Short mmCIF file of C-alpha atoms in Angstrom, two decimals:
data_model
loop_
_atom_site.label_atom_id
_atom_site.label_comp_id
_atom_site.label_asym_id
_atom_site.label_seq_id
_atom_site.Cartn_x
_atom_site.Cartn_y
_atom_site.Cartn_z
CA UNK A 1 67.35 75.06 91.04
CA UNK A 2 65.92 77.04 93.98
CA UNK A 3 69.04 78.25 95.78
CA UNK A 4 72.49 79.48 94.66
CA UNK A 5 75.11 76.74 94.82
CA UNK A 6 77.53 77.79 97.58
CA UNK A 7 80.54 75.72 98.61
CA UNK A 8 80.94 76.53 102.30
CA UNK A 9 84.35 74.87 102.40
CA UNK A 10 85.85 77.12 99.73
CA UNK A 11 88.74 79.36 100.75
CA UNK A 12 88.11 83.09 100.91
CA UNK A 13 88.79 84.68 97.52
CA UNK A 14 90.02 88.27 97.39
CA UNK A 15 89.35 89.72 93.97
CA UNK A 16 90.27 92.77 91.91
CA UNK A 17 89.07 94.21 88.61
CA UNK A 18 91.48 93.28 85.78
CA UNK A 19 91.60 96.92 84.69
CA UNK A 20 93.07 97.73 88.09
CA UNK A 21 96.03 95.37 87.74
CA UNK A 22 96.56 95.43 83.98
CA UNK A 23 98.37 98.72 83.44
CA UNK A 24 98.33 98.57 79.64
CA UNK A 25 94.66 98.59 78.59
CA UNK A 26 95.29 99.55 74.96
CA UNK A 27 91.70 98.82 74.00
CA UNK A 28 90.59 101.80 76.12
CA UNK A 29 92.87 104.40 74.54
CA UNK A 30 90.67 105.52 71.61
CA UNK A 31 87.69 105.83 73.93
CA UNK A 32 89.61 107.81 76.54
CA UNK A 33 91.47 110.09 74.12
CA UNK A 34 88.82 110.75 71.50
CA UNK A 35 85.40 110.18 73.04
CA UNK A 36 84.91 113.79 74.08
CA UNK A 37 85.93 115.01 70.66
CA UNK A 38 83.22 112.88 69.07
CA UNK A 39 85.56 111.51 66.41
CA UNK A 40 83.74 108.32 65.50
CA UNK A 41 86.49 107.29 63.10
CA UNK A 42 89.03 107.24 65.90
CA UNK A 43 86.59 105.54 68.26
CA UNK A 44 86.33 102.72 65.75
CA UNK A 45 90.03 102.12 66.27
CA UNK A 46 89.03 100.54 69.57
CA UNK A 47 87.84 97.55 67.56
CA UNK A 48 91.37 96.96 66.25
CA UNK A 49 93.57 97.87 69.20
CA UNK A 50 95.36 94.97 70.90
CA UNK A 51 94.27 93.73 74.28
CA UNK A 52 90.48 93.64 73.96
CA UNK A 53 90.50 93.54 77.73
CA UNK A 54 91.86 89.99 77.55
CA UNK A 55 95.58 90.47 77.96
CA UNK A 56 98.20 88.86 80.18
CA UNK A 57 98.34 90.05 83.77
CA UNK A 58 101.48 90.92 85.70
CA UNK A 59 102.66 87.99 87.79
CA UNK A 60 103.02 90.13 90.90
CA UNK A 61 99.23 90.46 91.18
CA UNK A 62 98.35 86.81 91.83
CA UNK A 63 99.56 83.85 93.80
CA UNK A 64 99.93 83.10 97.53
CA UNK A 65 100.76 86.72 98.42
CA UNK A 66 98.39 88.37 95.96
CA UNK A 67 94.85 88.30 94.64
CA UNK A 68 92.89 85.09 94.11
CA UNK A 69 90.97 86.12 91.04
CA UNK A 70 88.99 88.77 89.23
CA UNK A 71 85.85 90.84 89.45
CA UNK A 72 85.22 91.86 85.85
CA UNK A 73 84.01 95.45 85.48
CA UNK A 74 81.95 95.25 82.31
CA UNK A 75 82.24 99.03 81.76
CA UNK A 76 85.94 98.57 80.91
CA UNK A 77 85.38 95.82 78.35
CA UNK A 78 83.91 95.89 74.84
CA UNK A 79 81.29 93.30 75.68
CA UNK A 80 78.37 95.69 75.11
CA UNK A 81 77.25 97.85 72.24
CA UNK A 82 75.54 101.18 72.99
CA UNK A 83 72.15 99.47 72.56
CA UNK A 84 73.29 97.03 75.29
CA UNK A 85 73.34 93.97 73.06
CA UNK A 86 76.35 91.67 73.41
CA UNK A 87 79.26 91.54 71.03
CA UNK A 88 79.41 87.81 70.44
CA UNK A 89 83.04 87.72 69.29
CA UNK A 90 84.20 89.59 72.39
CA UNK A 91 82.09 87.33 74.60
CA UNK A 92 83.66 84.28 72.98
CA UNK A 93 87.12 85.68 73.67
CA UNK A 94 86.39 86.09 77.36
CA UNK A 95 84.81 82.64 77.50
CA UNK A 96 87.86 80.99 75.96
CA UNK A 97 90.29 82.93 78.17
CA UNK A 98 89.17 80.92 81.21
CA UNK A 99 90.29 83.55 83.66
CA UNK A 100 89.55 83.01 87.37
CA UNK A 101 86.53 85.36 87.33
CA UNK A 102 84.27 84.97 90.37
CA UNK A 103 82.17 88.14 90.15
CA UNK A 104 81.06 90.82 87.70
CA UNK A 105 80.26 94.51 88.00
CA UNK A 106 77.50 95.77 85.69
CA UNK A 107 77.83 99.04 83.84
CA UNK A 108 76.31 101.98 85.67
CA UNK A 109 75.39 105.68 85.36
CA UNK A 110 77.32 108.36 87.21
CA UNK A 111 80.76 106.98 86.42
CA UNK A 112 83.33 108.13 83.91
CA UNK A 113 81.92 110.00 80.88
CA UNK A 114 84.07 107.74 78.70
CA UNK A 115 81.78 104.78 79.42
CA UNK A 116 78.33 106.35 79.60
CA UNK A 117 77.25 104.96 76.22
CA UNK A 118 76.84 101.50 77.81
CA UNK A 119 75.51 102.60 81.22
CA UNK A 120 72.74 100.47 82.74
CA UNK A 121 70.29 102.46 84.88
CA UNK A 122 67.67 100.22 86.49
CA UNK A 123 65.65 103.30 87.43
CA UNK A 124 64.78 103.59 83.72
CA UNK A 125 62.06 101.11 82.87
CA UNK A 126 62.80 100.87 79.15
CA UNK A 127 63.30 98.10 76.61
CA UNK A 128 66.98 99.07 76.25
CA UNK A 129 67.50 98.64 79.99
CA UNK A 130 65.64 95.31 80.08
CA UNK A 131 67.79 94.13 77.18
CA UNK A 132 70.90 95.34 78.98
CA UNK A 133 70.10 93.45 82.17
CA UNK A 134 69.59 90.24 80.18
CA UNK A 135 72.89 90.82 78.35
CA UNK A 136 74.74 91.28 81.65
CA UNK A 137 73.24 88.10 83.12
CA UNK A 138 74.10 86.08 80.05
CA UNK A 139 77.69 87.40 79.95
CA UNK A 140 78.19 86.62 83.64
CA UNK A 141 76.82 83.10 83.24
CA UNK A 142 78.82 82.23 80.13
CA UNK A 143 82.12 83.65 81.41
CA UNK A 144 81.88 83.00 85.14
CA UNK A 145 79.79 79.85 85.24
CA UNK A 146 77.16 78.74 87.72
CA UNK A 147 76.93 80.54 91.04
CA UNK A 148 78.69 83.68 89.87
CA UNK A 149 77.81 87.11 91.28
CA UNK A 150 76.69 90.10 89.23
CA UNK A 151 76.76 93.43 91.07
CA UNK A 152 74.22 95.95 89.80
CA UNK A 153 73.43 99.56 90.71
CA UNK A 154 69.77 100.46 91.10
CA UNK A 155 70.40 103.75 89.31
CA UNK A 156 69.57 107.36 90.02
CA UNK A 157 66.38 109.28 90.76
CA UNK A 158 66.08 112.63 89.06
CA UNK A 159 62.55 113.02 90.39
CA UNK A 160 60.56 110.82 92.74
CA UNK A 161 62.64 108.23 94.59
CA UNK A 162 59.60 105.98 95.02
CA UNK A 163 58.88 106.06 91.28
CA UNK A 164 62.48 105.18 90.47
CA UNK A 165 62.38 102.28 92.97
CA UNK A 166 59.15 100.98 91.42
CA UNK A 167 60.78 101.15 87.98
CA UNK A 168 63.80 99.23 89.28
CA UNK A 169 61.56 96.56 90.85
CA UNK A 170 59.62 96.10 87.63
CA UNK A 171 62.81 95.84 85.63
CA UNK A 172 64.51 93.41 88.02
CA UNK A 173 61.35 91.31 88.00
CA UNK A 174 61.83 90.75 84.27
CA UNK A 175 65.46 89.70 84.74
CA UNK A 176 65.20 87.42 87.78
CA UNK A 177 63.80 84.39 85.89
CA UNK A 178 66.85 84.47 83.60
CA UNK A 179 69.16 84.95 86.59
CA UNK A 180 67.67 81.84 88.23
CA UNK A 181 67.83 79.87 85.00
CA UNK A 182 71.49 80.83 84.48
CA UNK A 183 72.27 80.55 88.22
CA UNK A 184 73.58 84.12 88.54
CA UNK A 185 73.13 85.96 91.84
CA UNK A 186 72.23 89.64 91.34
CA UNK A 187 73.75 91.74 94.14
CA UNK A 188 72.38 95.27 94.61
CA UNK A 189 75.12 97.72 95.60
CA UNK A 190 74.64 100.50 98.14
CA UNK A 191 75.62 103.89 96.79
CA UNK A 192 77.31 107.13 97.94
CA UNK A 193 75.72 110.50 98.76
CA UNK A 194 73.88 112.52 96.08
CA UNK A 195 76.08 114.22 93.51
CA UNK A 196 75.27 116.74 90.81
CA UNK A 197 71.70 117.04 92.05
CA UNK A 198 71.05 113.30 91.56
CA UNK A 199 70.07 110.91 94.34
CA UNK A 200 71.56 107.45 93.88
CA UNK A 201 69.11 104.68 94.75
CA UNK A 202 70.61 102.51 97.45
CA UNK A 203 72.49 105.27 99.22
CA UNK A 204 70.06 104.70 102.06
CA UNK A 205 69.92 100.97 102.80
CA UNK A 206 66.14 101.33 103.20
CA UNK A 207 65.98 101.48 99.37
CA UNK A 208 67.61 98.07 99.18
CA UNK A 209 65.27 96.64 101.80
CA UNK A 210 62.24 97.84 99.80
CA UNK A 211 63.45 96.12 96.65
CA UNK A 212 64.29 92.89 98.49
CA UNK A 213 60.86 92.91 100.15
CA UNK A 214 59.14 93.42 96.80
CA UNK A 215 61.16 90.66 95.11
CA UNK A 216 62.00 87.98 97.67
CA UNK A 217 64.37 85.63 95.87
CA UNK A 218 67.58 83.75 96.66
CA UNK A 219 68.90 85.18 93.40
CA UNK A 220 68.56 88.82 94.50
CA UNK A 221 70.90 89.90 97.29
CA UNK A 222 73.18 92.82 98.31
CA UNK A 223 76.76 93.91 97.71
CA UNK A 224 78.05 96.01 100.61
CA UNK A 225 80.38 98.79 99.45
CA UNK A 226 82.40 100.02 102.44
CA UNK A 227 83.50 103.29 100.83
CA UNK A 228 79.99 104.16 99.62
CA UNK A 229 78.58 103.52 103.10
CA UNK A 230 81.20 105.77 104.65
CA UNK A 231 80.47 108.47 102.09
CA UNK A 232 76.70 108.37 102.74
CA UNK A 233 77.01 108.26 106.54
CA UNK A 234 76.78 112.02 107.11
CA UNK A 235 73.64 112.32 104.97
CA UNK A 236 72.01 109.45 106.87
CA UNK A 237 72.90 110.92 110.26
CA UNK A 238 71.47 114.30 109.28
CA UNK A 239 68.25 112.97 107.72
CA UNK A 240 67.53 110.74 110.73
CA UNK A 241 68.57 113.40 113.25
CA UNK A 242 70.82 111.00 115.08
CA UNK A 243 72.27 111.88 118.44
CA UNK A 244 76.02 112.47 118.37
CA UNK A 245 76.19 112.41 114.54
CA UNK A 246 79.91 113.21 114.49
CA UNK A 247 80.76 110.16 116.58
CA UNK A 248 78.45 108.04 114.42
CA UNK A 249 80.27 109.11 111.26
CA UNK A 250 83.78 109.03 112.73
CA UNK A 251 83.41 105.40 113.85
CA UNK A 252 81.85 104.16 110.58
CA UNK A 253 78.48 103.77 112.29
CA UNK A 254 76.42 103.74 109.11
CA UNK A 255 78.41 100.83 107.66
CA UNK A 256 77.88 98.81 110.83
CA UNK A 257 74.18 99.67 110.92
CA UNK A 258 73.72 98.62 107.31
CA UNK A 259 75.50 95.31 107.94
CA UNK A 260 73.26 94.54 110.93
CA UNK A 261 70.06 95.57 109.14
CA UNK A 262 70.68 93.61 105.92
CA UNK A 263 72.55 90.73 107.55
CA UNK A 264 72.47 87.50 105.56
CA UNK A 265 71.17 89.29 102.46
CA UNK A 266 74.72 90.65 102.02
CA UNK A 267 76.65 88.11 99.93
CA UNK A 268 79.57 90.19 98.64
CA UNK A 269 81.56 93.32 99.47
CA UNK A 270 83.66 96.03 97.86
CA UNK A 271 86.36 97.01 100.34
CA UNK A 272 88.36 100.23 100.11
CA UNK A 273 89.02 103.32 102.18
CA UNK A 274 88.05 106.96 101.85
CA UNK A 275 88.13 110.05 104.05
CA UNK A 276 84.46 110.99 103.88
CA UNK A 277 84.19 111.06 107.68
CA UNK A 278 86.91 113.76 107.83
CA UNK A 279 85.62 116.02 105.04
CA UNK A 280 83.47 119.06 105.78
CA UNK A 281 82.73 120.67 102.41
CA UNK A 282 79.86 119.27 100.35
CA UNK A 283 81.93 119.43 97.17
CA UNK A 284 84.67 117.30 98.70
CA UNK A 285 82.08 114.84 99.98
CA UNK A 286 80.42 114.52 96.57
CA UNK A 287 83.83 113.56 95.16
CA UNK A 288 84.75 111.46 98.18
CA UNK A 289 84.53 107.96 96.70
CA UNK A 290 88.32 107.74 96.73
CA UNK A 291 88.95 103.97 96.57
CA UNK A 292 92.14 104.25 98.60
CA UNK A 293 94.17 101.27 99.84
CA UNK A 294 94.02 99.99 103.40
CA UNK A 295 97.51 101.36 104.00
CA UNK A 296 95.93 104.85 104.18
CA UNK A 297 93.64 104.07 107.13
CA UNK A 298 94.73 106.43 109.91
CA UNK A 299 96.09 104.79 113.09
CA UNK A 300 93.37 106.42 115.21
CA UNK A 301 90.70 104.80 112.98
CA UNK A 302 92.29 101.39 112.63
CA UNK A 303 90.40 99.59 115.38
CA UNK A 304 87.01 100.85 114.20
CA UNK A 305 87.85 99.98 110.60
CA UNK A 306 88.88 96.43 111.54
CA UNK A 307 85.78 96.01 113.71
CA UNK A 308 83.62 96.87 110.69
CA UNK A 309 85.37 94.25 108.55
CA UNK A 310 84.99 91.62 111.27
CA UNK A 311 81.29 92.45 111.62
CA UNK A 312 80.94 92.13 107.84
CA UNK A 313 82.30 88.60 107.94
CA UNK A 314 80.47 87.63 111.13
CA UNK A 315 76.95 88.92 110.33
CA UNK A 316 76.60 88.33 106.57
CA UNK A 317 76.59 85.54 103.99
CA UNK A 318 80.04 86.55 102.79
CA UNK A 319 81.50 83.89 105.02
CA UNK A 320 79.64 81.23 103.00
CA UNK A 321 79.94 82.79 99.52
CA UNK A 322 83.61 83.49 100.30
CA UNK A 323 84.25 86.45 97.99
CA UNK A 324 85.42 90.03 98.62
CA UNK A 325 86.54 92.61 96.07
CA UNK A 326 89.37 95.00 96.96
CA UNK A 327 88.27 97.85 94.73
CA UNK A 328 91.65 99.62 94.57
CA UNK A 329 92.07 101.82 91.53
CA UNK A 330 95.67 102.23 90.34
CA UNK A 331 97.36 105.60 90.42
CA UNK A 332 98.73 105.27 86.88
CA UNK A 333 98.08 103.33 83.69
CA UNK A 334 100.70 102.47 81.11
CA UNK A 335 103.17 102.91 83.95
CA UNK A 336 103.19 106.71 83.79
CA UNK A 337 99.80 108.26 82.99
CA UNK A 338 98.18 109.44 86.27
CA UNK A 339 94.46 108.67 86.11
CA UNK A 340 93.65 108.63 89.82
CA UNK A 341 95.83 110.83 92.04
CA UNK A 342 94.74 109.06 95.24
CA UNK A 343 95.01 105.61 93.69
CA UNK A 344 97.16 102.73 94.83
CA UNK A 345 100.71 101.76 94.02
CA UNK A 346 101.54 98.11 93.39
CA UNK A 347 103.00 97.77 96.87
CA UNK A 348 99.86 99.29 98.45
CA UNK A 349 97.60 96.89 96.57
CA UNK A 350 99.55 93.85 97.75
CA UNK A 351 99.78 95.16 101.31
CA UNK A 352 96.01 95.68 101.30
CA UNK A 353 95.47 92.08 100.15
CA UNK A 354 97.59 90.77 103.00
CA UNK A 355 95.80 92.94 105.57
CA UNK A 356 92.28 92.14 104.36
CA UNK A 357 93.01 88.42 104.15
CA UNK A 358 94.38 88.33 107.68
CA UNK A 359 91.39 90.11 109.22
CA UNK A 360 88.66 88.38 107.22
CA UNK A 361 90.01 84.85 107.32
CA UNK A 362 90.57 85.00 111.07
CA UNK A 363 87.01 86.20 111.65
CA UNK A 364 85.62 83.64 109.22
CA UNK A 365 87.29 80.79 111.07
CA UNK A 366 85.92 81.87 114.45
CA UNK A 367 82.41 82.92 113.34
CA UNK A 368 79.51 80.64 114.13
CA UNK A 369 77.98 78.76 111.15
CA UNK A 370 75.15 80.48 109.28
#
């Protein structure tokens, strides 16, 4: 099969990671509580804790007024061992669960230290990473079926950016034949500004264009992350010495530029809000990937924010793939433990679904065919 199977008549699906709606992820407790202590005996309890990432979801999250399905963040499952091979019993459990999973998010470096043992960094051209990419593709195909999306991060560059991009191209080249065979679309995600001295490949959309040019394939596309684009905007404006950089950042100019430059190569999006355009300190900006709900968009920014979403639907292949992920991290897990102070309440998540659906569906209906 040469092209991804896309049903252009399918209704728009607004997705969320199951870890963001399931507030009782018992299988994560040993990892969260004991991983820093290095107590391997307690970490092994994770194999016996209930849930396994495959638990019931609260009814409020789905249905006509809620989400349409799931984007499975593989970091928060037990699908992978530290050597990035698959746990077959866990994979079988997800396969049998038959959840409405329409997209997947590969493990990645630079996230929580609790999940770094299974991080996939495509900037590392190693056998472990090649194995990990194959494992991700296989998991996505067997759980999600044909035509599913797998979002991957290119990784980080500790030294030469060009060397890291070449490594990522070589590694992706080894995985694309399997992706085509399994009919899984790999979507490269744009990234936020550098943090901790590390440059994240894909912060500048030029990185993504280089990879796409080196590996032209209908199975290699782009996932547009709104919050990451907003976070990187100031760096881009400074590096390119743009005129009126403040206005460019304040009106989400980098996001709009990226959408226009990558166009139909964008097949999927992570939508959330942050305040990167209002922050001044570098430390705040490095930590500015806030994943806030759409209810927090300031009234003065609302029109520009909505215009960006409309452009996203109008200029990209999202209107034919029909999938968007509201990446809204909850404020608390287990109903009381605050893990993300700026995270969403249940009401904010549902309000964001309603808002995003209204804007995107209206634009999708009026946009010209691809």
